[in-house]
């Protein structure tokens, strides 16, 4: 019933979120219940990997020896098109309000989601 989709935390190039069957709320962190209404009927879905940057902060000092080669790097909070907010890596030119698309990169020996500026300004009509 509650099938777990593979995502980047298990080496798959994908972002997975949960959607509540009762109230429709969406959440990024896997929980056994909906953070909005407490229902336990949650579906797992793959995100499109597109969104808008809510916040970005450039890390200039490595936290660990393994991350030293990557400095400076950007940590971003992204409001995804699916409606949940997630923290991830971002290109250093990504700033608040930018439309972004995810790709997956090697970082300190792991594959992590990293958001880059969407290649085209988004002029298409959105129906969601
Ligand atoms: Zn709910």
GROMACS .gro file of C-alpha atoms and ligand atoms in nm:
model
  129
    1UNK     CA    1   0.000   0.000   0.000
    2UNK     CA    2   0.255   0.257   0.106
    3UNK     CA    3   0.504   0.180  -0.165
    4UNK     CA    4   0.835   0.362  -0.128
    5UNK     CA    5   0.966   0.523  -0.443
    6UNK     CA    6   1.341   0.538  -0.486
    7UNK     CA    7   1.484   0.888  -0.471
    8UNK     CA    8   1.820   1.061  -0.452
    9UNK     CA    9   1.877   0.954  -0.091
   10UNK     CA   10   1.902   0.598  -0.223
   11UNK     CA   11   2.102   0.687  -0.535
   12UNK     CA   12   1.813   0.739  -0.778
   13UNK     CA   13   1.804   1.069  -0.973
   14UNK     CA   14   1.462   1.168  -0.847
   15UNK     CA   15   1.286   1.378  -0.585
   16UNK     CA   16   0.999   1.209  -0.407
   17UNK     CA   17   0.731   1.374  -0.196
   18UNK     CA   18   0.418   1.265  -0.015
   19UNK     CA   19   0.064   1.371  -0.095
   20UNK     CA   20  -0.216   1.332   0.160
   21UNK     CA   21  -0.518   1.140   0.032
   22UNK     CA   22  -0.744   1.307   0.288
   23UNK     CA   23  -0.662   1.678   0.261
   24UNK     CA   24  -0.431   1.705  -0.040
   25UNK     CA   25  -0.140   1.854   0.155
   26UNK     CA   26   0.205   1.779   0.021
   27UNK     CA   27   0.517   1.729   0.225
   28UNK     CA   28   0.878   1.657   0.144
   29UNK     CA   29   0.994   1.467   0.448
   30UNK     CA   30   0.868   1.115   0.472
   31UNK     CA   31   0.640   1.077   0.766
   32UNK     CA   32   0.388   0.814   0.863
   33UNK     CA   33   0.117   1.079   0.880
   34UNK     CA   34   0.011   1.405   0.719
   35UNK     CA   35   0.163   1.709   0.894
   36UNK     CA   36  -0.152   1.911   0.816
   37UNK     CA   37  -0.439   1.684   0.915
   38UNK     CA   38  -0.281   1.376   1.073
   39UNK     CA   39  -0.422   1.128   0.822
   40UNK     CA   40  -0.203   0.826   0.756
   41UNK     CA   41  -0.304   0.766   0.394
   42UNK     CA   42  -0.012   0.917   0.205
   43UNK     CA   43   0.087   0.863  -0.153
   44UNK     CA   44   0.443   0.896  -0.276
   45UNK     CA   45   0.497   1.084  -0.599
   46UNK     CA   46   0.789   1.199  -0.809
   47UNK     CA   47   0.840   1.572  -0.834
   48UNK     CA   48   0.902   1.745  -1.165
   49UNK     CA   49   1.219   1.902  -1.026
   50UNK     CA   50   1.101   2.251  -1.112
   51UNK     CA   51   1.033   2.537  -0.878
   52UNK     CA   52   1.116   2.887  -0.758
   53UNK     CA   53   1.398   2.980  -0.522
   54UNK     CA   54   1.266   3.094  -0.185
   55UNK     CA   55   1.608   3.156  -0.031
   56UNK     CA   56   1.972   3.102  -0.119
   57UNK     CA   57   2.282   3.113   0.094
   58UNK     CA   58   2.636   3.081  -0.030
   59UNK     CA   59   2.856   2.854   0.178
   60UNK     CA   60   3.213   2.984   0.174
   61UNK     CA   61   3.364   2.775   0.451
   62UNK     CA   62   3.365   2.400   0.423
   63UNK     CA   63   3.191   2.221   0.707
   64UNK     CA   64   3.387   1.901   0.651
   65UNK     CA   65   3.712   1.808   0.468
   66UNK     CA   66   3.509   1.628   0.197
   67UNK     CA   67   3.317   1.943   0.106
   68UNK     CA   68   3.626   2.164   0.086
   69UNK     CA   69   3.674   2.108  -0.288
   70UNK     CA   70   3.322   2.237  -0.353
   71UNK     CA   71   3.351   2.573  -0.176
   72UNK     CA   72   3.189   2.810  -0.245
   73UNK     CA   73   2.859   2.636  -0.302
   74UNK     CA   74   2.503   2.746  -0.275
   75UNK     CA   75   2.240   2.599  -0.047
   76UNK     CA   76   1.889   2.688  -0.161
   77UNK     CA   77   1.534   2.653  -0.038
   78UNK     CA   78   1.307   2.584  -0.332
   79UNK     CA   79   0.930   2.612  -0.349
   80UNK     CA   80   0.859   2.330  -0.589
   81UNK     CA   81   0.581   2.345  -0.846
   82UNK     CA   82   0.417   2.061  -0.654
   83UNK     CA   83   0.377   2.286  -0.351
   84UNK     CA   84   0.633   2.164  -0.100
   85UNK     CA   85   0.952   2.337   0.004
   86UNK     CA   86   1.287   2.160   0.001
   87UNK     CA   87   1.648   2.235   0.078
   88UNK     CA   88   1.908   2.141  -0.182
   89UNK     CA   89   2.223   2.253  -0.355
   90UNK     CA   90   2.208   2.524  -0.618
   91UNK     CA   91   2.438   2.678  -0.877
   92UNK     CA   92   2.627   2.977  -0.737
   93UNK     CA   93   2.440   3.218  -0.969
   94UNK     CA   94   2.098   3.111  -0.843
   95UNK     CA   95   1.920   3.380  -0.641
   96UNK     CA   96   1.591   3.435  -0.461
   97UNK     CA   97   1.294   3.439  -0.699
   98UNK     CA   98   1.469   3.252  -0.981
   99UNK     CA   99   1.288   2.977  -1.169
  100UNK     CA  100   1.500   2.667  -1.137
  101UNK     CA  101   1.525   2.309  -1.261
  102UNK     CA  102   1.695   2.026  -1.077
  103UNK     CA  103   1.976   1.807  -1.193
  104UNK     CA  104   2.177   1.559  -0.992
  105UNK     CA  105   2.546   1.608  -0.921
  106UNK     CA  106   2.823   1.442  -0.726
  107UNK     CA  107   2.893   1.620  -0.401
  108UNK     CA  108   3.141   1.487  -0.147
  109UNK     CA  109   3.093   1.132  -0.271
  110UNK     CA  110   2.715   1.138  -0.290
  111UNK     CA  111   2.461   1.223  -0.558
  112UNK     CA  112   2.262   1.527  -0.451
  113UNK     CA  113   1.994   1.742  -0.612
  114UNK     CA  114   2.133   2.071  -0.741
  115UNK     CA  115   1.911   2.343  -0.883
  116UNK     CA  116   2.016   2.551  -1.184
  117UNK     CA  117   1.843   2.848  -1.343
  118UNK     CA  118   1.570   2.734  -1.577
  119UNK     CA  119   1.712   2.776  -1.928
  120UNK     CA  120   1.418   2.974  -2.064
  121UNK     CA  121   1.215   3.240  -1.887
  122UNK     CA  122   0.887   3.069  -1.811
  123UNK     CA  123   0.638   3.230  -2.048
  124UNK     CA  124   0.403   2.938  -2.088
  125UNK     CA  125   0.060   2.961  -1.934
  126UNK     CA  126   0.046   2.761  -1.618
  127UNK     CA  127  -0.268   2.561  -1.566
  128UNK     CA  128  -0.194   2.449  -1.211
  129LIG    ZN1  129  -0.375   1.568   0.528
   0.00000   0.00000   0.00000
